[in-house]
mmCIF file of C-alpha atoms and ligand atoms in Angstrom:
data_model
loop_
_atom_site.group_PDB
_atom_site.id
_atom_site.type_symbol
_atom_site.label_atom_id
_atom_site.label_comp_id
_atom_site.label_asym_id
_atom_site.label_seq_id
_atom_site.Cartn_x
_atom_site.Cartn_y
_atom_site.Cartn_z
ATOM 1 C CA MET V 1 2.049 -4.969 -5.249
ATOM 2 C CA PRO V 2 -0.901 -3.493 -3.370
ATOM 3 C CA GLU V 3 -0.138 -0.230 -1.605
ATOM 4 C CA GLY V 4 -1.815 1.333 1.418
ATOM 5 C CA ASP V 5 -4.677 2.823 -0.600
ATOM 6 C CA THR V 6 -5.612 -0.584 -2.060
ATOM 7 C CA ILE V 7 -5.695 -2.190 1.375
ATOM 8 C CA PHE V 8 -7.740 0.732 2.701
ATOM 9 C CA ARG V 9 -10.319 0.263 -0.084
ATOM 10 C CA SER V 10 -10.421 -3.503 0.516
ATOM 11 C CA ALA V 11 -11.047 -2.930 4.219
ATOM 12 C CA ARG V 12 -13.819 -0.446 3.438
ATOM 13 C CA THR V 13 -15.538 -2.839 1.013
ATOM 14 C CA LEU V 14 -15.262 -5.769 3.415
ATOM 15 C CA ALA V 15 -16.584 -3.632 6.277
ATOM 16 C CA ARG V 16 -19.635 -2.561 4.262
ATOM 17 C CA ALA V 17 -20.556 -6.184 3.619
ATOM 18 C CA LEU V 18 -19.503 -7.855 6.843
ATOM 19 C CA ALA V 19 -19.298 -5.483 9.805
ATOM 20 C CA GLY V 20 -21.779 -6.426 12.496
ATOM 21 C CA LYS V 21 -22.411 -9.861 10.939
ATOM 22 C CA ARG V 22 -21.854 -13.177 12.654
ATOM 23 C CA VAL V 23 -19.311 -15.613 11.171
ATOM 24 C CA GLU V 24 -21.131 -18.655 9.810
ATOM 25 C CA ARG V 25 -18.124 -20.449 8.374
ATOM 26 C CA PHE V 26 -14.352 -20.040 8.559
ATOM 27 C CA GLU V 27 -11.939 -22.039 6.407
ATOM 28 C CA SER V 28 -8.257 -21.686 5.756
ATOM 29 C CA ALA V 29 -5.619 -23.438 3.685
ATOM 30 C CA PHE V 30 -3.139 -22.507 6.441
ATOM 31 C CA ALA V 31 -3.301 -25.342 8.962
ATOM 32 C CA PRO V 32 -2.073 -23.304 11.980
ATOM 33 C CA LEU V 33 -4.683 -20.632 11.259
ATOM 34 C CA SER V 34 -7.458 -23.231 11.017
ATOM 35 C CA VAL V 35 -6.431 -24.646 14.379
ATOM 36 C CA ALA V 36 -6.226 -21.180 15.961
ATOM 37 C CA ALA V 37 -9.654 -20.276 14.558
ATOM 38 C CA GLU V 38 -11.134 -23.455 15.952
ATOM 39 C CA ASN V 39 -9.558 -22.893 19.363
ATOM 40 C CA ALA V 40 -10.840 -19.318 19.418
ATOM 41 C CA GLU V 41 -14.313 -20.495 18.307
ATOM 42 C CA LEU V 42 -14.310 -17.975 15.510
ATOM 43 C CA ALA V 43 -17.472 -19.328 13.907
ATOM 44 C CA GLY V 44 -20.364 -17.685 15.726
ATOM 45 C CA ARG V 45 -18.407 -14.579 16.685
ATOM 46 C CA GLU V 46 -19.370 -11.171 15.355
ATOM 47 C CA LEU V 47 -17.109 -9.357 12.889
ATOM 48 C CA THR V 48 -16.994 -6.071 14.760
ATOM 49 C CA GLN V 49 -14.613 -3.992 12.677
ATOM 50 C CA ILE V 50 -12.454 -4.185 9.547
ATOM 51 C CA THR V 51 -9.670 -1.663 9.072
ATOM 52 C CA ALA V 52 -6.329 -1.166 7.367
ATOM 53 C CA HIS V 53 -3.049 -0.152 8.926
ATOM 54 C CA GLY V 54 -0.461 0.518 6.238
ATOM 55 C CA LYS V 55 -0.477 -2.658 4.153
ATOM 56 C CA HIS V 56 -1.991 -4.812 6.906
ATOM 57 C CA LEU V 57 -5.678 -5.679 6.786
ATOM 58 C CA LEU V 58 -7.222 -6.162 10.220
ATOM 59 C CA MET V 59 -10.491 -7.976 10.901
ATOM 60 C CA TYR V 60 -11.693 -7.747 14.485
ATOM 61 C CA PHE V 61 -13.876 -10.331 16.176
ATOM 62 C CA GLY V 62 -14.602 -8.324 19.308
ATOM 63 C CA PRO V 63 -11.958 -6.244 21.112
ATOM 64 C CA GLU V 64 -9.720 -9.183 21.983
ATOM 65 C CA LEU V 65 -9.261 -11.033 18.709
ATOM 66 C CA CYS V 66 -7.996 -9.877 15.324
ATOM 67 C CA LEU V 67 -7.181 -11.609 12.040
ATOM 68 C CA ARG V 68 -4.214 -9.855 10.466
ATOM 69 C CA THR V 69 -3.430 -10.499 6.805
ATOM 70 C CA HIS V 70 -0.719 -9.036 4.600
ATOM 71 C CA MET V 71 -0.999 -9.085 0.813
ATOM 72 C CA ARG V 72 2.738 -9.064 -0.060
ATOM 73 C CA MET V 73 3.167 -9.246 -3.835
ATOM 74 C CA SER V 74 -0.004 -10.901 -5.086
ATOM 75 C CA GLY V 75 -2.532 -11.341 -2.288
ATOM 76 C CA SER V 76 -6.053 -9.897 -2.397
ATOM 77 C CA TRP V 77 -9.393 -10.064 -0.598
ATOM 78 C CA HIS V 78 -12.555 -10.502 -2.662
ATOM 79 C CA ILE V 79 -16.168 -10.324 -1.577
ATOM 80 C CA TYR V 80 -18.883 -12.482 -3.176
ATOM 81 C CA ARG V 81 -22.507 -13.283 -2.561
ATOM 82 C CA VAL V 82 -22.792 -16.891 -1.371
ATOM 83 C CA GLY V 83 -23.001 -19.053 -4.502
ATOM 84 C CA GLU V 84 -21.497 -16.407 -6.807
ATOM 85 C CA ARG V 85 -18.678 -17.618 -9.047
ATOM 86 C CA TRP V 86 -15.193 -16.625 -7.819
ATOM 87 C CA GLN V 87 -12.864 -14.750 -10.121
ATOM 88 C CA ARG V 88 -9.826 -16.729 -8.973
ATOM 89 C CA PRO V 89 -9.230 -20.487 -8.838
ATOM 90 C CA ARG V 90 -10.140 -22.322 -5.673
ATOM 91 C CA ALA V 91 -6.517 -23.496 -5.364
ATOM 92 C CA GLU V 92 -5.521 -19.885 -4.666
ATOM 93 C CA MET V 93 -7.967 -19.551 -1.765
ATOM 94 C CA ARG V 94 -6.186 -19.130 1.556
ATOM 95 C CA ILE V 95 -9.004 -17.923 3.824
ATOM 96 C CA LEU V 96 -12.776 -17.982 3.489
ATOM 97 C CA ILE V 97 -15.142 -16.221 5.871
ATOM 98 C CA GLN V 98 -18.870 -16.589 5.332
ATOM 99 C CA ALA V 99 -21.144 -14.121 7.099
ATOM 100 C CA GLY V 100 -24.472 -12.451 6.407
ATOM 101 C CA GLY V 101 -24.925 -13.956 2.936
ATOM 102 C CA PHE V 102 -21.419 -12.987 1.785
ATOM 103 C CA GLU V 103 -18.185 -14.873 1.290
ATOM 104 C CA ALA V 104 -14.981 -12.946 1.943
ATOM 105 C CA VAL V 105 -12.175 -14.827 0.240
ATOM 106 C CA ALA V 106 -8.461 -14.127 0.631
ATOM 107 C CA PHE V 107 -6.489 -15.291 -2.397
ATOM 108 C CA LEU V 108 -2.728 -15.841 -2.150
ATOM 109 C CA VAL V 109 -2.330 -13.757 1.017
ATOM 110 C CA HIS V 110 1.096 -14.255 2.452
ATOM 111 C CA ASP V 111 0.901 -13.663 6.183
ATOM 112 C CA ALA V 112 -2.208 -14.510 8.144
ATOM 113 C CA GLU V 113 -2.510 -14.849 11.905
ATOM 114 C CA LEU V 114 -5.049 -14.543 14.664
ATOM 115 C CA LEU V 115 -3.801 -12.192 17.320
ATOM 116 C CA GLY V 116 -4.931 -11.198 20.769
ATOM 117 C CA ALA V 117 -4.973 -7.496 21.668
ATOM 118 C CA ARG V 118 -1.481 -7.498 23.152
ATOM 119 C CA ASP V 119 0.218 -9.311 20.247
ATOM 120 C CA LEU V 120 -1.591 -7.067 17.785
ATOM 121 C CA SER V 121 -0.419 -3.872 19.437
ATOM 122 C CA HIS V 122 3.099 -5.303 19.519
ATOM 123 C CA THR V 123 2.942 -6.054 15.761
ATOM 124 C CA LEU V 124 1.482 -2.652 14.873
ATOM 125 C CA GLY V 125 3.899 -0.932 17.232
ATOM 126 C CA ARG V 126 6.748 -1.897 14.923
ATOM 127 C CA LEU V 127 5.171 0.065 12.067
ATOM 128 C CA GLY V 128 5.536 3.747 11.342
ATOM 129 C CA PRO V 129 2.513 6.068 11.247
ATOM 130 C CA ASP V 130 -0.157 5.037 8.742
ATOM 131 C CA VAL V 131 -0.142 7.567 5.896
ATOM 132 C CA LEU V 132 -3.945 7.274 5.591
ATOM 133 C CA ALA V 133 -4.762 7.470 9.315
ATOM 134 C CA PRO V 134 -6.976 10.412 10.381
ATOM 135 C CA GLY V 135 -4.365 11.819 12.768
ATOM 136 C CA PHE V 136 -1.413 11.616 10.353
ATOM 137 C CA ASP V 137 1.076 14.368 11.223
ATOM 138 C CA THR V 138 3.022 15.592 8.185
ATOM 139 C CA GLN V 139 5.719 17.301 10.252
ATOM 140 C CA ALA V 140 6.306 14.266 12.483
ATOM 141 C CA ALA V 141 6.432 12.037 9.393
ATOM 142 C CA ALA V 142 9.017 14.328 7.773
ATOM 143 C CA GLU V 143 11.137 14.083 10.917
ATOM 144 C CA ARG V 144 10.925 10.269 10.799
ATOM 145 C CA LEU V 145 12.163 10.344 7.197
ATOM 146 C CA LEU V 146 15.086 12.608 8.070
ATOM 147 C CA ALA V 147 15.998 10.443 11.069
ATOM 148 C CA ALA V 148 16.722 7.519 8.729
ATOM 149 C CA GLY V 149 20.215 8.973 8.248
ATOM 150 C CA ALA V 150 22.477 7.953 5.386
ATOM 151 C CA ARG V 151 20.085 5.501 3.705
ATOM 152 C CA PRO V 152 18.871 6.284 0.170
ATOM 153 C CA ILE V 153 15.389 7.798 0.075
ATOM 154 C CA CYS V 154 14.153 5.052 -2.321
ATOM 155 C CA ASP V 155 14.653 2.492 0.471
ATOM 156 C CA VAL V 156 13.365 4.684 3.289
ATOM 157 C CA LEU V 157 10.029 5.383 1.562
ATOM 158 C CA LEU V 158 9.428 1.614 1.322
ATOM 159 C CA ASP V 159 10.438 0.940 4.931
ATOM 160 C CA GLN V 160 7.140 0.316 6.726
ATOM 161 C CA ARG V 161 8.830 0.982 10.075
ATOM 162 C CA VAL V 162 9.338 4.601 8.988
ATOM 163 C CA LEU V 163 5.967 5.251 7.267
ATOM 164 C CA ALA V 164 3.297 2.599 6.764
ATOM 165 C CA GLY V 165 1.421 2.361 3.492
ATOM 166 C CA LEU V 166 3.720 3.379 0.645
ATOM 167 C CA GLY V 167 4.767 0.884 -2.021
ATOM 168 C CA ASN V 168 6.942 0.795 -5.091
ATOM 169 C CA VAL V 169 4.675 2.773 -7.440
ATOM 170 C CA TYR V 170 4.152 5.724 -5.100
ATOM 171 C CA LYS V 171 7.850 5.708 -4.262
ATOM 172 C CA SER V 172 8.801 6.645 -7.836
ATOM 173 C CA GLU V 173 5.869 9.041 -8.257
ATOM 174 C CA LEU V 174 6.604 10.941 -5.034
ATOM 175 C CA LEU V 175 10.288 11.327 -5.779
ATOM 176 C CA PHE V 176 9.479 12.693 -9.227
ATOM 177 C CA LEU V 177 6.940 15.166 -7.820
ATOM 178 C CA ALA V 178 9.435 16.417 -5.226
ATOM 179 C CA ARG V 179 12.297 16.395 -7.792
ATOM 180 C CA VAL V 180 14.458 14.129 -5.627
ATOM 181 C CA HIS V 181 16.862 11.548 -7.062
ATOM 182 C CA PRO V 182 15.994 8.083 -5.679
ATOM 183 C CA LEU V 183 19.534 7.509 -4.388
ATOM 184 C CA ARG V 184 19.764 10.753 -2.399
ATOM 185 C CA GLU V 185 20.589 10.071 1.228
ATOM 186 C CA VAL V 186 17.748 11.224 3.430
ATOM 187 C CA CYS V 187 20.045 13.112 5.802
ATOM 188 C CA ALA V 188 20.975 15.319 2.830
ATOM 189 C CA LEU V 189 17.353 16.331 2.187
ATOM 190 C CA ALA V 190 16.243 19.830 3.124
ATOM 191 C CA PRO V 191 13.535 19.706 5.854
ATOM 192 C CA GLY V 192 11.124 21.363 3.410
ATOM 193 C CA VAL V 193 11.643 18.552 0.890
ATOM 194 C CA ALA V 194 11.028 15.906 3.552
ATOM 195 C CA ARG V 195 7.816 17.731 4.493
ATOM 196 C CA GLU V 196 6.774 17.866 0.842
ATOM 197 C CA LEU V 197 7.356 14.110 0.494
ATOM 198 C CA SER V 198 5.249 13.251 3.534
ATOM 199 C CA ALA V 199 2.465 15.704 2.595
ATOM 200 C CA ARG V 200 2.310 14.455 -1.001
ATOM 201 C CA ALA V 201 2.391 10.826 0.156
ATOM 202 C CA ARG V 202 -0.795 11.435 2.099
ATOM 203 C CA GLN V 203 -2.367 13.459 -0.740
ATOM 204 C CA LEU V 204 -1.737 10.749 -3.345
ATOM 205 C CA LEU V 205 -3.009 7.907 -1.196
ATOM 206 C CA GLN V 206 -6.070 9.890 -0.116
ATOM 207 C CA ALA V 207 -6.919 10.815 -3.706
ATOM 208 C CA ASN V 208 -6.854 7.139 -4.629
ATOM 209 C CA VAL V 209 -8.989 6.170 -1.668
ATOM 210 C CA ALA V 210 -11.606 8.748 -2.637
ATOM 211 C CA ALA V 211 -11.588 7.857 -6.340
ATOM 212 C CA ALA V 212 -14.388 5.654 -7.611
ATOM 213 C CA HIS V 213 -12.154 3.755 -10.049
ATOM 214 C CA GLY V 214 -9.614 1.154 -9.069
ATOM 215 C CA GLY V 215 -5.902 1.436 -9.689
ATOM 216 C CA ILE V 216 -3.387 4.105 -8.946
ATOM 217 C CA VAL V 217 -3.605 7.610 -10.344
ATOM 218 C CA THR V 218 -1.035 10.256 -9.663
ATOM 219 C CA TYR V 219 -1.085 12.011 -13.008
ATOM 220 C CA ALA V 220 -4.369 12.566 -14.758
ATOM 221 C CA GLY V 221 -3.429 15.260 -17.274
ATOM 222 C CA LEU V 222 -4.389 13.236 -20.319
ATOM 223 C CA ARG V 223 -7.518 11.774 -18.850
ATOM 224 C CA ARG V 224 -9.214 15.140 -18.783
ATOM 225 C CA THR V 225 -9.279 15.294 -22.568
ATOM 226 C CA THR V 226 -9.084 11.691 -23.689
ATOM 227 C CA GLY V 227 -10.832 9.854 -20.901
ATOM 228 C CA ARG V 228 -8.191 7.158 -21.254
ATOM 229 C CA ALA V 229 -7.963 4.758 -18.336
ATOM 230 C CA ASN V 230 -4.714 3.141 -19.470
ATOM 231 C CA PRO V 231 -2.341 2.880 -16.471
ATOM 232 C CA GLY V 232 0.403 4.413 -18.635
ATOM 233 C CA ASP V 233 -1.639 7.621 -18.800
ATOM 234 C CA ARG V 234 -2.152 7.747 -15.064
ATOM 235 C CA LEU V 235 1.371 7.960 -13.733
ATOM 236 C CA TRP V 236 4.186 10.495 -13.970
ATOM 237 C CA VAL V 237 7.123 8.096 -14.252
ATOM 238 C CA TYR V 238 6.285 4.589 -13.006
ATOM 239 C CA GLY V 239 6.256 2.063 -15.854
ATOM 240 C CA ARG V 240 7.280 4.746 -18.389
ATOM 241 C CA SER V 241 10.870 3.648 -19.093
ATOM 242 C CA ALA V 242 12.320 5.482 -22.169
ATOM 243 C CA GLU V 243 9.129 7.528 -22.604
ATOM 244 C CA PRO V 244 9.425 11.347 -22.480
ATOM 245 C CA CYS V 245 9.248 13.044 -19.080
ATOM 246 C CA ARG V 246 5.910 14.842 -18.749
ATOM 247 C CA ARG V 247 7.785 17.953 -17.587
ATOM 248 C CA CYS V 248 10.918 18.147 -19.718
ATOM 249 C CA ALA V 249 10.680 15.366 -22.370
ATOM 250 C CA THR V 250 13.950 13.715 -21.260
ATOM 251 C CA PRO V 251 13.555 9.909 -21.512
ATOM 252 C CA ILE V 252 12.515 8.351 -18.195
ATOM 253 C CA VAL V 253 15.056 5.912 -16.762
ATOM 254 C CA MET V 254 14.341 2.639 -14.959
ATOM 255 C CA GLN V 255 16.981 1.236 -12.644
ATOM 256 C CA ARG V 256 16.856 -1.460 -10.022
ATOM 257 C CA MET V 257 17.886 0.305 -6.836
ATOM 258 C CA GLY V 258 18.170 -0.116 -3.112
ATOM 259 C CA GLU V 259 18.365 -3.048 -0.723
ATOM 260 C CA HIS V 260 15.978 -5.237 -2.667
ATOM 261 C CA ALA V 261 16.833 -3.994 -6.170
ATOM 262 C CA ARG V 262 13.279 -2.716 -6.671
ATOM 263 C CA SER V 263 12.437 -1.159 -10.023
ATOM 264 C CA THR V 264 12.718 2.610 -9.711
ATOM 265 C CA TYR V 265 11.684 5.144 -12.366
ATOM 266 C CA TYR V 266 12.955 8.714 -12.515
ATOM 267 C CA CYS V 267 13.808 11.603 -14.804
ATOM 268 C CA PRO V 268 17.576 12.219 -14.806
ATOM 269 C CA GLU V 269 17.005 15.869 -15.718
ATOM 270 C CA CYS V 270 14.276 16.756 -13.193
ATOM 271 C CA GLN V 271 15.807 14.612 -10.417
ATOM 272 C CA PRO V 272 19.579 15.195 -10.463
ATOM 273 C CA LEU V 273 21.673 13.281 -7.933
ATOM 274 C CA ALA V 274 23.730 16.366 -7.044
ATOM 275 C CA GLN V 275 21.832 19.088 -5.243
ATOM 276 C CA PRO V 276 20.858 21.912 -7.603
ATOM 277 C CA SER V 277 22.427 24.526 -5.293
ATOM 278 C CA ALA V 278 25.749 22.694 -5.387
ATOM 279 C CA ARG V 279 25.695 22.780 -9.172
ATOM 280 C CA ALA V 280 24.854 26.467 -9.253
ATOM 281 C CA PHE V 281 27.931 27.326 -7.203
ATOM 282 C CA GLY V 282 30.117 24.703 -8.872
ATOM 283 C CA ALA V 283 31.465 26.935 -11.616
HETATM 284 ZN ZN1 ZN M 301 12.073 15.642 -16.555
#
């Protein structure tokens, strides 16, 4: 599932090709979107801005009209020169925008709607602060995490109403880095730990936005010497079930956890469910 950094990179790539260009052709496999585009006379309008907010990709056609798409599990935006062969089958095309000699193609996007300024601000208003936004406030984000009460942290990190942009991979990686068990209730977290989670969330996403390669990197210890690009060498715990913890060699555990039974990877030794201080005084 694409996370905030992937959407941010998609928006940046699309903006480089299309910003300031006039729409020559708009097609969609979604009938309501086609009708809305026709009513709004999208063809002929200028693509003024393309940005990401959390996992939402926003294409603006002037200040009053925005196409919002959400990738969900398998959606993606590609950019091609007109006439270039697509890397995905035509049957998976959901939206096509031709402008300035390029075709922007959305494959298998889940949500897509044209919104006026008011509806857009209403939609975005339901989201938490974007982890990649320039004004992201680590302290305020930590307070939002703590305010989620008795819910397990593995669910809260995925809740886009709390923080926008994190997905299932970063969830496991962040919890490992901060040594927090995924089922810990957020109200039981020390404020310093909540601050560490929000600061590291931003760090990890920013590092992946800056990186030239694709894919998610949170651990690059092996790459320095081997140059391996295998995803298994790039992450601390995600996807490493039964492999040795990179800190303590205990086998990594995968369990389906939380509201939606999402796969969650952790080290039972480095991320105990009981608080370490409680154990220290237990005897
Ligand atoms: Zn460990």
